[in-house]
C-alpha cells in the first residue's frame, strides 16, 4: 500500500490510500476544487478514486463529499447513522453511489481489507479504519476523546499510524475559546491531546519500523514543533526513542505529505 495525508487540521481532513489496483480516500473535508488540487500535489486524480470512506459527519470531514460524488460518480461508504446525519449536509447522492459500511466490520477490495472500528467523538456514530494488505497495516484515527483498550487492540502493531495530536492542554486552557468549547475538546467525546496521543502510541507500537503521522492539529491550540516535541518527550519517558524504529512525521493543514509505501 501507498498513502498520503492530503491535508489534516481543524479546517479539513482527507487521506489517500492506494495499491496497484485500487485508490481510496478516508474523508473529503475540503471543497471539490481543493480536493483536486491536493490530489494533483501527489500526481493523482480524483477521477481514479474507487471509494471514499466517511468517518463521521462533521464538516471538516465531509465538506467535499457531495460535490465529488456527483462530479466523478465516486462511491461513498458510511454507516447507517452517519448517512442519516449527512442528510441535508451533502446534497443528493445517487442511490447507486451510496454504500453502507457497518461499524466493527471488514470489507475487502481485492487484496486490501478495510476494518472499521468505533471511536469516542461527539458525532452520530463515528468510526475510523485500519487498512490491511499482505501483512502490512495502516491505522487511521484522527478524532476521538480518548483511546480505549479496544481501540488500542485494533490498531496495535500497525506499520503506519495517522494519529490525532489535536492540542496542547496549556494552550487550550489559556486560549480564546469559550469554556464550553474547551470543555467539549477536553472531554471523552472531544479530541486527543499531544501527551495523550503519545501515551496511546507507546502502547501500540511494536519493535519494528513504524511511521507516525501527527494529524488534526488545532490551528489555535497547537503547533507542529510543539506537537512533535511533546510526543517525542512522552514517548521517551515511556521508553521509546524516536528515530530508532519509531519515526514521527508532520502533517499540514493544506498540503499533502509525500506518497510513501507502507
Short mmCIF file of C-alpha atoms in Angstrom, two decimals:
data_model
loop_
_atom_site.label_atom_id
_atom_site.label_comp_id
_atom_site.label_asym_id
_atom_site.label_seq_id
_atom_site.Cartn_x
_atom_site.Cartn_y
_atom_site.Cartn_z
CA UNK A 1 0.00 0.00 0.00
CA UNK A 2 0.92 3.62 -0.52
CA UNK A 3 -0.62 6.60 1.23
CA UNK A 4 -0.51 10.34 1.70
CA UNK A 5 -2.17 12.56 4.28
CA UNK A 6 -3.53 15.03 1.75
CA UNK A 7 -4.26 17.58 4.48
CA UNK A 8 -5.25 17.46 8.12
CA UNK A 9 -6.33 20.07 10.63
CA UNK A 10 -9.26 21.93 12.11
CA UNK A 11 -10.24 23.19 8.65
CA UNK A 12 -10.38 19.89 6.80
CA UNK A 13 -9.13 16.31 6.58
CA UNK A 14 -8.50 13.83 3.77
CA UNK A 15 -6.22 10.80 3.45
CA UNK A 16 -5.33 8.95 0.25
CA UNK A 17 -4.57 5.20 0.13
CA UNK A 18 -3.77 3.12 -2.93
CA UNK A 19 -2.28 -0.11 -4.21
CA UNK A 20 -1.68 -1.21 -7.78
CA UNK A 21 -5.37 -1.89 -8.35
CA UNK A 22 -7.40 0.47 -6.17
CA UNK A 23 -7.39 4.04 -4.84
CA UNK A 24 -9.39 5.29 -1.86
CA UNK A 25 -9.92 8.30 0.34
CA UNK A 26 -10.73 8.47 4.02
CA UNK A 27 -12.93 11.58 4.20
CA UNK A 28 -13.05 14.58 1.89
CA UNK A 29 -13.22 17.59 4.16
CA UNK A 30 -12.45 20.22 1.53
CA UNK A 31 -14.21 21.68 -1.48
CA UNK A 32 -14.08 19.59 -4.65
CA UNK A 33 -11.72 22.18 -6.18
CA UNK A 34 -9.35 21.89 -3.22
CA UNK A 35 -9.54 18.09 -3.32
CA UNK A 36 -8.50 18.21 -6.99
CA UNK A 37 -5.56 20.44 -6.06
CA UNK A 38 -4.44 18.22 -3.18
CA UNK A 39 -4.57 15.13 -5.38
CA UNK A 40 -2.58 16.91 -8.08
CA UNK A 41 0.06 17.56 -5.42
CA UNK A 42 0.80 13.82 -5.33
CA UNK A 43 0.26 13.35 -9.09
CA UNK A 44 -3.04 11.59 -8.67
CA UNK A 45 -6.58 12.33 -9.92
CA UNK A 46 -9.96 12.33 -8.20
CA UNK A 47 -11.27 10.57 -11.30
CA UNK A 48 -9.45 7.39 -10.23
CA UNK A 49 -10.89 7.15 -6.70
CA UNK A 50 -12.74 3.85 -6.16
CA UNK A 51 -14.41 4.90 -2.92
CA UNK A 52 -14.49 7.44 -0.10
CA UNK A 53 -14.80 6.06 3.43
CA UNK A 54 -16.53 8.53 5.72
CA UNK A 55 -15.57 8.64 9.41
CA UNK A 56 -18.32 10.96 10.68
CA UNK A 57 -20.50 13.84 9.59
CA UNK A 58 -18.55 16.87 10.86
CA UNK A 59 -17.92 19.35 8.05
CA UNK A 60 -14.12 19.15 8.23
CA UNK A 61 -14.50 15.52 7.11
CA UNK A 62 -17.38 15.69 4.60
CA UNK A 63 -17.32 19.17 3.05
CA UNK A 64 -16.48 17.88 -0.44
CA UNK A 65 -18.33 14.55 -0.33
CA UNK A 66 -21.48 15.59 -2.18
CA UNK A 67 -19.89 17.57 -5.00
CA UNK A 68 -17.14 14.96 -5.50
CA UNK A 69 -19.73 12.16 -5.62
CA UNK A 70 -21.83 13.96 -8.21
CA UNK A 71 -18.89 15.22 -10.28
CA UNK A 72 -16.97 11.95 -10.52
CA UNK A 73 -19.56 9.27 -9.73
CA UNK A 74 -17.45 8.21 -6.73
CA UNK A 75 -18.88 5.54 -4.42
CA UNK A 76 -19.35 6.79 -0.82
CA UNK A 77 -19.20 4.44 2.18
CA UNK A 78 -20.58 5.25 5.64
CA UNK A 79 -22.51 3.55 8.41
CA UNK A 80 -26.29 3.93 8.70
CA UNK A 81 -26.33 6.61 11.41
CA UNK A 82 -23.69 8.66 9.63
CA UNK A 83 -25.65 8.51 6.38
CA UNK A 84 -28.71 9.82 8.24
CA UNK A 85 -26.63 12.55 9.89
CA UNK A 86 -25.25 13.62 6.50
CA UNK A 87 -28.73 14.10 5.04
CA UNK A 88 -29.11 17.78 4.26
CA UNK A 89 -25.36 18.38 4.56
CA UNK A 90 -24.03 16.87 1.33
CA UNK A 91 -26.91 17.28 -1.10
CA UNK A 92 -28.28 14.43 -3.17
CA UNK A 93 -26.02 11.44 -3.73
CA UNK A 94 -27.42 8.89 -6.21
CA UNK A 95 -28.53 5.62 -4.61
CA UNK A 96 -26.12 3.62 -6.73
CA UNK A 97 -23.23 5.53 -5.14
CA UNK A 98 -24.43 5.14 -1.54
CA UNK A 99 -22.90 2.15 0.22
CA UNK A 100 -23.24 1.07 3.84
CA UNK A 101 -20.13 0.19 5.84
CA UNK A 102 -21.25 -1.06 9.22
CA UNK A 103 -19.38 -0.45 12.44
CA UNK A 104 -16.89 -3.13 13.54
CA UNK A 105 -16.88 -4.94 10.20
CA UNK A 106 -14.41 -5.67 7.40
CA UNK A 107 -14.90 -5.04 3.70
CA UNK A 108 -12.46 -6.33 1.09
CA UNK A 109 -11.41 -4.67 -2.15
CA UNK A 110 -9.09 -7.02 -4.00
CA UNK A 111 -6.09 -7.61 -1.74
CA UNK A 112 -6.95 -4.77 0.67
CA UNK A 113 -9.11 -5.50 3.73
CA UNK A 114 -10.61 -2.43 5.39
CA UNK A 115 -11.64 -2.74 9.03
CA UNK A 116 -13.93 -0.22 10.70
CA UNK A 117 -13.90 0.47 14.44
CA UNK A 118 -15.73 2.73 16.87
CA UNK A 119 -14.19 5.82 18.46
CA UNK A 120 -15.42 8.26 21.14
CA UNK A 121 -16.37 11.53 19.49
CA UNK A 122 -19.42 13.82 19.53
CA UNK A 123 -20.91 12.64 16.25
CA UNK A 124 -23.78 10.31 15.35
CA UNK A 125 -21.76 7.08 15.07
CA UNK A 126 -18.08 7.92 14.49
CA UNK A 127 -15.71 5.25 13.25
CA UNK A 128 -12.27 5.02 11.73
CA UNK A 129 -10.43 2.47 9.66
CA UNK A 130 -7.46 0.10 9.52
CA UNK A 131 -6.20 -0.92 6.07
CA UNK A 132 -4.62 -4.38 5.80
CA UNK A 133 -2.68 -5.81 2.86
CA UNK A 134 -0.16 -8.68 2.73
CA UNK A 135 0.62 -8.50 6.43
CA UNK A 136 1.04 -4.71 6.38
CA UNK A 137 -1.22 -2.40 8.36
CA UNK A 138 -2.17 1.29 8.19
CA UNK A 139 -4.32 2.73 11.01
CA UNK A 140 -6.26 5.99 10.72
CA UNK A 141 -7.67 7.59 13.88
CA UNK A 142 -7.92 11.38 13.94
CA UNK A 143 -11.00 12.27 16.05
CA UNK A 144 -11.51 10.69 19.46
CA UNK A 145 -11.71 11.96 23.01
CA UNK A 146 -9.67 9.06 24.33
CA UNK A 147 -8.13 5.82 23.10
CA UNK A 148 -9.75 2.80 24.72
CA UNK A 149 -8.14 -0.57 25.23
CA UNK A 150 -10.36 -1.92 22.46
CA UNK A 151 -9.12 0.74 20.02
CA UNK A 152 -5.53 0.01 21.05
CA UNK A 153 -6.04 -3.68 20.39
CA UNK A 154 -7.35 -2.98 16.89
CA UNK A 155 -4.60 -0.56 15.82
CA UNK A 156 -1.71 -2.23 17.69
CA UNK A 157 1.26 -3.25 15.58
CA UNK A 158 0.41 -1.06 12.59
CA UNK A 159 3.26 -0.20 10.25
CA UNK A 160 1.94 3.36 9.94
CA UNK A 161 -0.43 5.45 12.02
CA UNK A 162 -2.28 8.62 11.05
CA UNK A 163 -2.99 9.63 14.62
CA UNK A 164 -4.64 12.61 16.22
CA UNK A 165 -2.44 15.04 18.16
CA UNK A 166 -5.01 17.79 18.38
CA UNK A 167 -3.99 20.23 21.08
CA UNK A 168 -1.60 21.30 23.77
CA UNK A 169 -3.62 21.33 27.00
CA UNK A 170 -1.99 24.50 28.35
CA UNK A 171 -2.52 26.39 25.09
CA UNK A 172 -6.16 25.29 25.03
CA UNK A 173 -6.79 26.23 28.66
CA UNK A 174 -5.24 29.70 28.25
CA UNK A 175 -6.65 30.33 24.79
CA UNK A 176 -9.55 32.39 23.50
CA UNK A 177 -12.14 29.61 23.16
CA UNK A 178 -15.27 29.82 25.35
CA UNK A 179 -15.19 27.46 28.29
CA UNK A 180 -17.99 25.37 26.76
CA UNK A 181 -15.80 24.67 23.70
CA UNK A 182 -12.74 23.95 25.85
CA UNK A 183 -14.76 21.52 27.93
CA UNK A 184 -16.01 19.78 24.79
CA UNK A 185 -12.48 19.39 23.37
CA UNK A 186 -11.10 18.07 26.67
CA UNK A 187 -14.00 15.64 27.19
CA UNK A 188 -14.15 11.93 26.39
CA UNK A 189 -16.00 12.79 23.16
CA UNK A 190 -13.64 15.58 22.10
CA UNK A 191 -10.08 15.35 20.85
CA UNK A 192 -6.83 13.74 22.00
CA UNK A 193 -4.03 15.99 23.28
CA UNK A 194 -0.37 15.71 22.33
CA UNK A 195 0.50 13.94 25.56
CA UNK A 196 -2.43 11.52 25.49
CA UNK A 197 -1.65 10.69 21.86
CA UNK A 198 1.91 9.81 22.79
CA UNK A 199 0.87 7.64 25.73
CA UNK A 200 -1.52 5.72 23.48
CA UNK A 201 1.18 5.39 20.82
CA UNK A 202 3.60 3.99 23.36
CA UNK A 203 1.16 1.14 23.99
CA UNK A 204 0.51 0.19 20.36
CA UNK A 205 3.84 0.45 18.53
CA UNK A 206 5.83 -2.75 18.03
CA UNK A 207 9.58 -3.15 17.85
CA UNK A 208 9.70 -2.59 14.10
CA UNK A 209 9.98 0.30 11.68
CA UNK A 210 6.88 2.41 12.34
CA UNK A 211 5.73 5.72 10.90
CA UNK A 212 3.51 8.01 12.98
CA UNK A 213 1.85 10.99 11.29
CA UNK A 214 0.69 13.56 13.83
CA UNK A 215 -2.62 14.81 12.48
CA UNK A 216 -5.66 17.02 13.07
CA UNK A 217 -3.58 19.69 14.85
CA UNK A 218 -5.66 22.58 16.13
CA UNK A 219 -4.95 25.85 14.35
CA UNK A 220 -5.37 27.79 17.60
CA UNK A 221 -4.18 25.38 20.27
CA UNK A 222 -1.18 23.57 18.83
CA UNK A 223 1.91 23.92 16.64
CA UNK A 224 3.83 21.34 14.64
CA UNK A 225 7.06 21.82 16.59
CA UNK A 226 5.24 21.69 19.92
CA UNK A 227 3.28 18.56 18.98
CA UNK A 228 6.40 16.77 17.77
CA UNK A 229 8.39 17.81 20.86
CA UNK A 230 5.62 16.82 23.28
CA UNK A 231 5.06 13.45 21.63
CA UNK A 232 8.80 12.76 21.48
CA UNK A 233 9.29 13.58 25.16
CA UNK A 234 6.35 11.47 26.28
CA UNK A 235 7.38 8.51 24.13
CA UNK A 236 10.90 8.68 25.53
CA UNK A 237 9.51 8.83 29.07
CA UNK A 238 7.70 5.60 28.17
CA UNK A 239 10.98 4.08 27.00
CA UNK A 240 10.57 4.59 23.25
CA UNK A 241 13.26 6.62 21.49
CA UNK A 242 12.08 8.24 18.28
CA UNK A 243 14.41 7.88 15.33
CA UNK A 244 15.26 4.27 16.13
CA UNK A 245 12.25 2.27 14.98
CA UNK A 246 9.57 4.91 15.58
CA UNK A 247 9.61 7.87 13.19
CA UNK A 248 7.40 10.95 13.60
CA UNK A 249 6.09 12.98 10.67
CA UNK A 250 4.20 16.26 10.45
CA UNK A 251 1.01 16.74 8.50
CA UNK A 252 -0.12 20.05 7.06
CA UNK A 253 -3.44 21.87 7.03
CA UNK A 254 -3.44 22.35 3.26
CA UNK A 255 -0.51 20.48 1.71
CA UNK A 256 -0.10 16.72 1.14
CA UNK A 257 2.60 14.59 2.70
CA UNK A 258 4.88 12.57 0.43
CA UNK A 259 3.25 9.47 -1.05
CA UNK A 260 5.01 6.63 0.76
CA UNK A 261 4.80 2.85 0.84
CA UNK A 262 3.55 1.09 3.97
#
